[in-house]
């Protein structure tokens, strides 16, 4: 069974990738002076999950091949997380071999989730990552999987847009409107659409929306727009004091927000992997 | 049927018990039969502030557990007619507040009194939730500084969503902010938040501003609700707050512990409470 997974694992506390190359002593003395060579970012990804039910069955890979054949572009080079929920009590297969056979199908296994000790160890030994449980989006029925098309072939990143929408296909995006102040500790999630708040948002409150977040008052808490991966989502507010803002996983904390926007009427959007702020007209 | 008022805050040490004592005494002085209940099981203070700690035989927990009747645990205040105290246990903890027992006691008290004032413990856990659950009105006690305001904000959110009224989809708890320990000098120096700042963040009607005052400590030392201290600025502010609660229109006079004569002329003696 296939389910799309919204992986939020990298949103906070990203550590720098482990360097494979160790410089010789004395070779790298200007590390602190040289310009920024990388940036740590949070990002939300939709990943295909392969929920394992009978991985040892000799018909597993033939059946998988058939599934892939029905929507080859959907699966081509798709990063895949192996969900071990249904098999966690059983000993894992030879993970290196399993991964190799998945790659033969042109899937890219990137990690394992919901496994036990044995699964965890097998995953690490095979160079796979460990994913947190994650939040499943709608189950994809066979007939919902997208047909191959020219636009999919052009897209290098395995994020097939049509299948990954968190709201069921055909449902219009309805905005959620909140008229009372959003207090510390409260979290409002506008499912599938925009979130409109007509009252102040306190520090310690959290707003989430797959679409845009509008706060026609002061925003002092956290606002996450485009949480399904929509980079076009925006955040609008009348008075910006947010502790954190994010669009499709790309985030800025209050300390990183330019002084001149604090307390102002601001529009926040994502342009070329960067958060951009503009005055509201 | 009584109105149940919870005095709460989230943050500790902001003046909930002082306020609960003053408020209950104030309501009783206006002719309302009032009981004030200590919900801070294990860290009880209300009996000290009310000056009845040497007369406690049975307590709230005894009544919940059925080892005593309510009228055996209620203590009559000796100074104010119609004022009663229901102290709590010093030896047990918040787990002793079984909700069915609390509900039963609240039911009995509602029948016999005009006002039931619940002195909530600090925090947002079981003790505070039990204190707020049956409330009709809430006084959110806040100091004019950021951490108190943030905790009050959290508490306001809980009052809106986790009370019995909320669960039954009835009219929500009527909430008010009471600013306490307000020091005019520190506000002028920018060390403390202004009243407008606090209200902007909490977005609730203001019941009153109680100035920082030495008389509060004296009151607690002598076991007298500060509202009974005629000379105290804090006591006067509490009288105004009770007046506003009961529907009177009163100007807010922001006074400090100034020697008499300095501010008398400047401030709103003109706007004393009118009948």
Coordinates of C-alpha atoms in Angstrom, one line a residue:
Chain A
X1 CA 0.0 0.0 0.0
X2 CA 1.2 3.4 -0.8
X3 CA 0.7 6.6 1.2
X4 CA 2.2 10.0 0.8
X5 CA 4.0 11.2 3.9
X6 CA 4.6 14.8 4.9
X7 CA 8.1 14.6 6.4
X8 CA 8.8 17.5 8.7
X9 CA 11.9 16.0 10.2
X10 CA 14.3 18.6 9.1
X11 CA 12.5 21.6 10.3
X12 CA 14.5 22.3 13.4
X13 CA 18.0 21.8 14.6
X14 CA 19.5 20.6 11.3
X15 CA 23.1 19.7 11.9
X16 CA 25.6 20.1 9.2
X17 CA 26.2 17.0 7.0
X18 CA 29.0 14.8 8.2
X19 CA 32.0 15.6 6.2
X20 CA 33.5 12.6 4.5
X21 CA 36.8 14.3 3.8
X22 CA 39.1 15.1 6.6
X23 CA 41.5 17.9 5.8
X24 CA 45.1 17.3 6.9
X25 CA 46.2 19.3 9.9
X26 CA 47.2 22.8 9.1
X27 CA 45.4 22.8 5.7
X28 CA 42.3 24.6 6.7
X29 CA 43.2 27.7 8.7
X30 CA 40.8 30.2 7.1
X31 CA 37.6 28.4 7.8
X32 CA 36.3 31.2 10.0
X33 CA 37.2 34.0 7.6
X34 CA 36.0 32.6 4.4
X35 CA 32.5 33.5 3.1
X36 CA 29.5 31.3 3.9
X37 CA 29.8 28.0 2.1
X38 CA 26.4 26.5 3.0
X39 CA 23.2 27.4 4.7
X40 CA 21.2 25.3 7.1
X41 CA 17.5 25.4 6.1
X42 CA 14.4 23.7 7.2
X43 CA 12.3 22.1 4.5
X44 CA 9.1 20.2 4.2
X45 CA 9.0 17.4 1.7
X46 CA 6.3 15.1 0.5
X47 CA 7.8 11.6 0.3
X48 CA 6.4 8.3 -1.0
X49 CA 6.1 5.7 1.7
X50 CA 6.2 2.1 1.0
X51 CA 4.3 0.3 3.8
X52 CA 5.8 -3.1 4.0
X53 CA 3.3 -6.0 4.6
X54 CA 5.1 -9.1 3.3
X55 CA 8.5 -8.0 2.2
X56 CA 9.9 -11.5 2.2
X57 CA 7.3 -12.9 -0.2
X58 CA 8.9 -13.9 -3.5
X59 CA 6.1 -12.1 -5.3
X60 CA 6.9 -8.8 -3.6
X61 CA 9.1 -7.3 -6.3
X62 CA 7.1 -8.5 -9.2
X63 CA 4.0 -6.9 -7.6
X64 CA 5.9 -3.7 -7.0
X65 CA 7.0 -3.8 -10.6
X66 CA 3.4 -3.9 -11.7
X67 CA 2.4 -1.1 -9.5
X68 CA 5.2 1.0 -10.9
X69 CA 4.3 0.2 -14.4
X70 CA 0.8 1.7 -13.9
X71 CA 2.4 5.1 -13.2
X72 CA 6.1 5.1 -14.1
X73 CA 6.7 8.8 -13.9
X74 CA 5.2 8.9 -10.4
X75 CA 7.8 6.5 -9.2
X76 CA 10.9 7.3 -11.3
X77 CA 13.8 8.2 -9.0
X78 CA 11.3 8.7 -6.2
X79 CA 12.8 8.9 -2.7
X80 CA 11.0 6.3 -0.7
X81 CA 10.6 5.8 3.0
X82 CA 10.0 2.2 4.1
X83 CA 7.3 2.0 6.7
X84 CA 7.8 -1.0 9.0
X85 CA 4.7 -0.6 11.1
X86 CA 3.1 -3.8 9.9
X87 CA 6.3 -5.9 10.2
X88 CA 8.1 -4.4 13.2
X89 CA 7.9 -7.5 15.2
X90 CA 9.6 -9.6 12.5
X91 CA 13.3 -9.7 11.7
X92 CA 14.1 -7.4 8.8
X93 CA 15.3 -8.7 5.5
X94 CA 18.9 -8.1 4.3
X95 CA 18.5 -4.4 4.1
X96 CA 21.4 -3.8 1.7
X97 CA 20.0 -6.4 -0.7
X98 CA 16.4 -5.0 -0.3
X99 CA 17.6 -1.5 -1.1
X100 CA 19.5 -2.7 -4.1
X101 CA 16.4 -4.4 -5.5
X102 CA 14.4 -1.2 -4.9
X103 CA 17.0 0.7 -6.8
X104 CA 16.7 -1.8 -9.7
X105 CA 13.1 -0.5 -9.9
X106 CA 14.5 3.0 -10.0
X107 CA 13.2 3.8 -6.6
X108 CA 15.6 5.6 -4.2
X109 CA 15.2 4.2 -0.7
X110 CA 16.1 7.0 1.8
X111 CA 15.0 5.6 5.1
X112 CA 12.9 3.5 7.4
X113 CA 10.2 4.5 9.9
X114 CA 8.2 2.8 12.6
X115 CA 10.6 -0.1 12.9
X116 CA 11.9 -1.7 16.1
X117 CA 15.5 -2.0 17.3
X118 CA 16.4 -4.7 14.7
X119 CA 14.9 -2.6 11.8
X120 CA 16.6 0.5 13.0
X121 CA 20.0 -1.2 13.1
X122 CA 19.5 -2.9 9.7
X123 CA 18.6 0.5 8.2
X124 CA 21.6 2.2 9.6
X125 CA 23.9 -0.6 8.5
X126 CA 22.6 -0.2 5.0
X127 CA 23.1 3.5 5.0
X128 CA 19.4 4.4 5.2
X129 CA 18.1 7.2 7.4
X130 CA 15.6 7.0 10.3
X131 CA 12.4 8.9 9.8
X132 CA 10.0 10.0 12.5
X133 CA 6.4 8.5 12.3
X134 CA 5.2 11.5 10.2
X135 CA 1.6 12.3 9.3
X136 CA 0.1 10.4 6.4
X137 CA -1.9 12.3 3.8
X138 CA -4.9 10.7 2.0
X139 CA -4.3 7.1 1.0
X140 CA -3.9 7.0 -2.8
X141 CA -6.2 4.6 -4.5
X142 CA -4.9 2.8 -7.6
X143 CA -7.1 4.8 -10.0
X144 CA -6.0 8.2 -8.4
X145 CA -2.3 7.7 -9.4
X146 CA -1.3 10.2 -12.1
X147 CA -0.7 9.1 -15.6
X148 CA 2.7 9.8 -17.1
X149 CA 2.9 13.1 -18.9
X150 CA 5.6 15.3 -20.4
X151 CA 5.5 17.8 -17.5
X152 CA 6.4 15.0 -15.1
X153 CA 9.4 13.9 -17.1
X154 CA 10.8 17.4 -17.1
X155 CA 10.6 17.6 -13.3
X156 CA 13.9 16.3 -11.8
X157 CA 12.7 16.3 -8.2
X158 CA 10.3 13.5 -7.3
X159 CA 7.4 15.6 -6.1
X160 CA 4.5 14.7 -8.3
X161 CA 2.2 17.6 -7.5
X162 CA -1.3 16.2 -8.5
X163 CA -1.1 13.2 -6.3
X164 CA 0.3 14.9 -3.3
X165 CA -2.4 17.4 -2.4
X166 CA -3.4 16.9 1.2
X167 CA -7.0 17.9 0.5
X168 CA -9.0 15.2 -1.4
X169 CA -9.2 15.8 -5.1
X170 CA -12.1 17.9 -6.3
X171 CA -12.7 19.7 -2.9
X172 CA -12.5 23.5 -3.2
X173 CA -10.2 25.3 -0.8
X174 CA -12.2 26.8 1.9
X175 CA -10.7 29.4 4.2
X176 CA -10.9 29.0 7.9
X177 CA -11.8 32.3 9.7
X178 CA -11.0 32.9 13.3
X179 CA -12.5 35.9 15.1
X180 CA -11.3 35.4 18.6
X181 CA -7.8 36.1 19.9
X182 CA -5.5 33.1 19.5
X183 CA -3.9 32.5 22.9
X184 CA -0.6 31.1 24.0
X185 CA -0.6 27.4 23.7
X186 CA -3.3 27.3 21.1
X187 CA -2.7 25.9 17.6
X188 CA -5.0 26.5 14.7
X189 CA -4.6 24.4 11.6
X190 CA -6.6 25.4 8.5
X191 CA -6.9 22.2 6.6
X192 CA -6.5 22.4 2.9
X193 CA -7.0 26.2 2.6
X194 CA -6.2 29.6 3.9
X195 CA -6.3 30.8 7.5
X196 CA -7.8 34.2 8.2
X197 CA -7.4 35.6 11.7
X198 CA -9.2 38.8 12.7
X199 CA -7.9 39.1 16.2
X200 CA -4.4 39.2 17.8
X201 CA -2.2 36.2 17.9
X202 CA -0.4 35.9 21.2
X203 CA 3.2 34.8 21.7
X204 CA 3.2 31.1 22.1
X205 CA 0.3 30.6 19.7
X206 CA 0.7 28.7 16.4
X207 CA -1.0 29.1 13.1
X208 CA -0.8 26.5 10.3
X209 CA -2.3 26.5 6.8
X210 CA -1.7 24.6 3.6
X211 CA -2.5 27.9 1.9
X212 CA -2.0 31.5 3.0
X213 CA -2.0 32.8 6.5
X214 CA -3.7 36.2 7.0
X215 CA -3.6 38.0 10.3
X216 CA -5.6 41.2 10.2
X217 CA -4.2 42.2 13.6
X218 CA -0.9 41.7 15.4
X219 CA 1.0 38.5 14.9
X220 CA 3.2 37.6 17.9
X221 CA 3.2 33.8 17.7
X222 CA 4.3 31.4 15.0
X223 CA 2.8 31.3 11.5
X224 CA 3.4 28.5 9.0
X225 CA 2.0 28.9 5.5
X226 CA 2.1 26.4 2.7
X227 CA 2.8 23.5 5.0
X228 CA 1.9 21.0 2.3
X229 CA 4.9 22.2 0.3
X230 CA 3.2 25.1 -1.4
X231 CA 6.0 27.6 -2.1
X232 CA 3.5 30.2 -3.4
X233 CA 1.8 30.5 0.0
X234 CA 2.1 33.8 1.7
X235 CA 1.8 35.3 5.2
X236 CA 0.0 38.7 5.6
X237 CA -0.2 40.6 8.9
X238 CA -0.9 44.1 10.1
X239 CA 1.7 44.1 12.8
X240 CA 4.7 41.8 12.6
X241 CA 6.1 40.6 15.9
X242 CA 6.1 36.9 15.0
X243 CA 8.4 34.5 16.9
X244 CA 8.8 32.5 13.7
X245 CA 7.4 32.5 10.2
X246 CA 7.7 29.7 7.6
X247 CA 6.6 29.1 4.1
X248 CA 6.7 25.5 2.8
X249 CA 9.2 24.7 5.5
X250 CA 11.5 27.6 4.9
X251 CA 11.7 29.5 8.1
X252 CA 12.9 32.6 9.8
X253 CA 13.0 33.2 13.5
X254 CA 12.3 36.6 15.0
X255 CA 16.0 37.4 15.5
X256 CA 16.6 37.0 11.8
X257 CA 13.8 39.4 10.7
X258 CA 15.1 42.7 9.6
X259 CA 14.3 45.5 12.2
X260 CA 12.4 47.6 9.7
X261 CA 9.6 45.1 9.4
X262 CA 8.9 44.6 13.0
X263 CA 5.6 46.1 14.0
X264 CA 4.8 46.9 10.4
X265 CA 2.1 45.8 7.9
X266 CA 3.9 43.1 6.1
X267 CA 3.5 40.5 3.3
X268 CA 5.9 37.5 3.6
X269 CA 6.5 35.2 0.6
X270 CA 9.1 32.8 -0.7
X271 CA 11.2 33.7 -3.7
X272 CA 13.9 31.4 -5.0
X273 CA 14.3 29.5 -1.7
X274 CA 14.5 32.7 0.4
X275 CA 11.9 34.4 2.6
X276 CA 11.1 37.9 1.3
X277 CA 9.3 40.6 3.1
X278 CA 7.4 43.5 1.6
X279 CA 5.2 46.2 2.9
X280 CA 1.4 45.7 2.5
X281 CA 0.0 48.3 0.1
Chain B
X1 CA -28.1 30.1 42.6
X2 CA -24.6 31.4 43.2
X3 CA -22.2 32.9 40.7
X4 CA -18.9 31.0 40.8
X5 CA -15.8 33.2 40.3
X6 CA -12.4 31.7 39.8
X7 CA -9.3 33.8 40.7
X8 CA -6.5 32.5 38.5
X9 CA -3.4 33.6 36.7
X10 CA -1.1 30.8 35.5
X11 CA 1.9 32.5 37.0
X12 CA 2.6 32.0 40.7
X13 CA 3.0 34.8 43.2
X14 CA 1.1 37.5 41.4
X15 CA -1.6 37.9 44.0
X16 CA -4.3 35.4 43.5
X17 CA -4.8 34.5 47.2
X18 CA -4.6 38.2 48.2
X19 CA -7.2 38.9 45.5
X20 CA -9.4 36.0 46.4
X21 CA -9.5 37.1 50.0
X22 CA -10.1 40.8 49.2
X23 CA -12.7 40.0 46.7
X24 CA -14.7 37.7 48.8
X25 CA -14.6 40.1 51.7
X26 CA -15.6 42.9 49.4
X27 CA -18.6 41.0 48.0
X28 CA -19.7 40.0 51.5
X29 CA -19.5 43.6 52.7
X30 CA -21.9 44.5 50.0
X31 CA -24.4 42.1 51.5
X32 CA -23.7 39.0 49.4
X33 CA -23.4 35.7 51.2
X34 CA -19.9 34.6 50.0
X35 CA -17.7 31.6 50.4
X36 CA -14.0 31.6 49.4
X37 CA -12.5 28.1 48.7
X38 CA -8.8 27.2 48.7
X39 CA -8.0 25.0 45.7
X40 CA -4.3 24.9 46.4
X41 CA -4.1 21.5 48.0
X42 CA -0.8 20.9 49.7
X43 CA 0.3 24.5 49.6
X44 CA -2.7 26.1 51.2
X45 CA -2.4 29.8 52.1
X46 CA -6.0 31.1 52.0
X47 CA -6.5 30.2 55.7
X48 CA -3.5 32.3 56.6
X49 CA -4.5 35.3 54.6
X50 CA -8.0 35.1 56.0
X51 CA -6.7 34.8 59.5
X52 CA -8.5 31.5 60.4
X53 CA -5.6 29.1 60.3
X54 CA -6.1 28.3 64.0
X55 CA -9.7 27.3 63.6
X56 CA -9.3 24.7 60.8
X57 CA -10.7 21.4 61.8
X58 CA -12.0 19.9 58.6
X59 CA -11.2 20.9 55.1
X60 CA -12.3 20.8 51.4
X61 CA -10.7 17.4 50.9
X62 CA -12.4 15.9 53.9
X63 CA -15.7 17.0 52.5
X64 CA -14.8 15.5 49.1
X65 CA -13.9 12.2 50.7
X66 CA -17.0 12.2 52.8
X67 CA -15.2 12.3 56.2
X68 CA -16.9 15.6 57.0
X69 CA -20.0 17.5 56.1
X70 CA -19.7 20.8 54.3
X71 CA -21.0 22.9 57.3
X72 CA -18.4 21.3 59.5
X73 CA -15.6 22.4 57.2
X74 CA -16.9 26.0 56.5
X75 CA -15.4 28.6 58.8
X76 CA -17.3 31.8 59.5
X77 CA -15.3 35.0 59.2
X78 CA -15.4 36.9 62.5
X79 CA -15.2 40.4 60.9
X80 CA -17.4 40.3 57.9
X81 CA -21.0 39.2 58.1
X82 CA -21.9 36.5 55.5
X83 CA -18.3 35.6 54.7
X84 CA -17.2 32.0 54.9
X85 CA -13.9 30.2 54.2
X86 CA -13.5 26.6 53.0
X87 CA -9.8 25.8 53.6
X88 CA -8.0 22.9 52.0
X89 CA -5.7 20.2 53.1
X90 CA -2.0 20.9 53.9
X91 CA -1.0 17.2 53.9
X92 CA -2.6 15.9 50.7
X93 CA -1.9 17.0 47.1
X94 CA -3.8 18.0 44.0
X95 CA -4.7 14.4 43.1
X96 CA -7.1 14.5 46.1
X97 CA -9.4 16.8 44.1
X98 CA -11.7 14.2 42.6
X99 CA -13.9 15.9 40.1
X100 CA -17.1 14.2 41.2
X101 CA -16.4 15.3 44.7
X102 CA -15.6 18.9 43.6
X103 CA -18.8 18.9 41.6
X104 CA -20.9 17.8 44.5
X105 CA -19.4 20.4 46.9
X106 CA -19.8 23.1 44.3
X107 CA -23.5 22.1 43.9
X108 CA -24.1 22.4 47.6
X109 CA -22.4 25.7 47.8
X110 CA -24.3 27.1 44.8
X111 CA -27.5 26.5 46.6
X112 CA -26.5 28.2 49.9
X113 CA -24.5 31.2 48.7
X114 CA -24.6 34.2 46.5
X115 CA -21.0 34.1 45.4
X116 CA -18.5 31.2 45.4
X117 CA -14.9 32.5 45.0
X118 CA -12.4 29.9 44.0
X119 CA -8.7 30.6 44.8
X120 CA -6.8 28.7 42.2
X121 CA -3.3 27.4 42.6
X122 CA -0.6 28.5 40.1
X123 CA 0.1 26.5 37.0
X124 CA -2.2 24.9 34.4
X125 CA -2.4 21.4 35.8
X126 CA -5.1 19.6 37.7
X127 CA -5.4 21.9 40.6
X128 CA -5.9 25.0 38.4
X129 CA -8.2 23.1 36.1
X130 CA -10.4 21.9 38.9
X131 CA -10.6 25.5 40.2
X132 CA -11.7 26.9 36.9
X133 CA -13.9 24.1 35.6
X134 CA -17.2 25.2 37.3
X135 CA -16.6 28.9 36.9
X136 CA -19.1 31.4 35.6
X137 CA -16.7 34.3 35.8
X138 CA -12.9 34.5 36.0
X139 CA -10.6 37.2 37.3
X140 CA -7.2 36.7 35.6
X141 CA -4.6 38.3 37.9
X142 CA -1.6 39.7 36.1
X143 CA 1.5 41.6 37.1
X144 CA 2.6 44.2 34.6
X145 CA 5.5 42.3 33.3
X146 CA 6.1 40.0 30.3
X147 CA 6.2 36.5 31.9
X148 CA 3.1 37.1 33.9
X149 CA 1.3 38.4 30.9
X150 CA 2.3 35.4 28.8
X151 CA 1.1 33.0 31.5
X152 CA -2.1 34.8 31.9
X153 CA -2.7 34.6 28.1
X154 CA -2.2 30.9 28.3
X155 CA -4.7 30.7 31.2
X156 CA -7.2 32.8 29.3
X157 CA -7.0 30.3 26.4
X158 CA -7.7 27.4 28.8
X159 CA -10.6 29.3 30.4
X160 CA -12.1 29.7 27.0
X161 CA -11.7 26.1 26.0
X162 CA -11.5 23.8 29.0
X163 CA -14.3 24.8 31.3
X164 CA -17.6 23.0 31.8
X165 CA -19.3 25.9 30.0
X166 CA -17.1 25.3 27.0
X167 CA -17.7 21.5 27.1
X168 CA -21.5 22.1 27.2
X169 CA -21.4 24.8 24.6
X170 CA -22.9 27.3 27.0
X171 CA -22.1 31.0 27.2
X172 CA -18.4 31.2 27.8
X173 CA -16.8 32.2 31.2
X174 CA -17.0 35.9 31.6
X175 CA -13.4 36.9 32.0
X176 CA -11.7 40.0 33.4
X177 CA -8.1 41.2 33.9
X178 CA -7.0 42.4 37.2
X179 CA -3.5 44.1 37.2
X180 CA -1.8 43.7 40.5
X181 CA 1.5 45.0 42.0
X182 CA 1.4 48.0 39.7
X183 CA 4.2 50.3 40.5
X184 CA 3.7 53.7 38.9
X185 CA 7.3 54.8 39.3
X186 CA 8.6 51.6 37.6
X187 CA 6.1 52.0 34.8
X188 CA 7.3 55.6 34.2
X189 CA 10.9 54.4 34.1
X190 CA 9.9 51.8 31.6
X191 CA 10.7 48.9 33.8
X192 CA 7.1 47.7 34.0
X193 CA 4.4 47.4 31.3
X194 CA 1.8 50.1 31.0
X195 CA -1.8 49.2 31.6
X196 CA -2.5 49.7 27.8
X197 CA 0.3 47.3 26.9
X198 CA -1.1 44.6 29.2
X199 CA -4.6 45.1 27.9
X200 CA -3.4 45.1 24.2
X201 CA -1.8 41.7 24.8
X202 CA -4.6 40.1 26.8
X203 CA -7.6 41.7 25.0
X204 CA -10.0 41.5 28.0
X205 CA -11.9 44.1 30.0
X206 CA -10.0 45.6 32.9
X207 CA -11.5 45.0 36.3
X208 CA -9.0 47.1 38.2
X209 CA -5.4 48.1 38.8
X210 CA -4.1 47.2 42.3
X211 CA -0.9 49.2 43.2
X212 CA 2.1 47.7 44.8
X213 CA 1.6 48.4 48.5
X214 CA 3.3 47.5 51.7
X215 CA -0.1 47.1 53.3
X216 CA -0.5 43.8 51.4
X217 CA 2.3 42.1 53.4
X218 CA 1.0 43.6 56.6
X219 CA -2.5 42.3 55.8
X220 CA -1.2 38.8 55.2
X221 CA 0.9 38.9 58.4
X222 CA -2.2 39.9 60.4
X223 CA -4.5 37.6 58.6
X224 CA -6.8 40.4 57.4
X225 CA -8.0 40.7 53.8
X226 CA -6.4 44.0 52.6
X227 CA -9.7 45.4 51.5
X228 CA -10.5 45.8 55.2
X229 CA -7.6 48.2 55.6
X230 CA -9.2 51.6 55.1
X231 CA -5.9 53.4 54.7
X232 CA -4.4 51.1 52.2
X233 CA -4.2 52.2 48.5
X234 CA -4.4 48.5 47.5
X235 CA -7.4 48.1 49.7
X236 CA -9.1 51.0 48.0
X237 CA -8.3 49.7 44.6
X238 CA -9.8 46.3 45.6
X239 CA -13.0 48.1 46.8
X240 CA -13.2 49.8 43.4
X241 CA -12.6 46.5 41.6
X242 CA -15.4 44.8 43.5
X243 CA -17.6 47.8 42.7
X244 CA -16.9 47.5 39.0
X245 CA -17.6 43.7 39.2
X246 CA -21.0 44.5 40.7
X247 CA -21.7 46.8 37.9
X248 CA -20.7 50.2 39.1
X249 CA -19.0 52.7 36.7
X250 CA -15.8 53.7 38.5
X251 CA -12.8 55.7 37.2
X252 CA -9.5 53.9 37.4
X253 CA -7.3 55.8 39.8
X254 CA -3.7 54.8 39.5
X255 CA -2.2 55.6 42.8
X256 CA 1.0 54.6 44.5
X257 CA 2.2 54.4 48.0
X258 CA 2.7 58.1 48.2
X259 CA 2.5 60.1 51.4
X260 CA -0.9 61.6 51.8
X261 CA -1.2 65.2 50.5
X262 CA 1.2 64.8 47.6
X263 CA -1.3 63.1 45.3
X264 CA -4.6 63.8 47.0
X265 CA -5.0 67.0 45.0
X266 CA -3.9 65.5 41.7
X267 CA -5.8 62.4 41.7
X268 CA -9.4 61.5 41.4
X269 CA -10.8 62.0 44.8
X270 CA -13.5 63.7 42.8
X271 CA -14.5 60.4 41.3
X272 CA -15.1 58.5 44.5
X273 CA -17.6 55.8 44.3
X274 CA -21.1 57.2 44.1
X275 CA -24.3 55.5 45.1

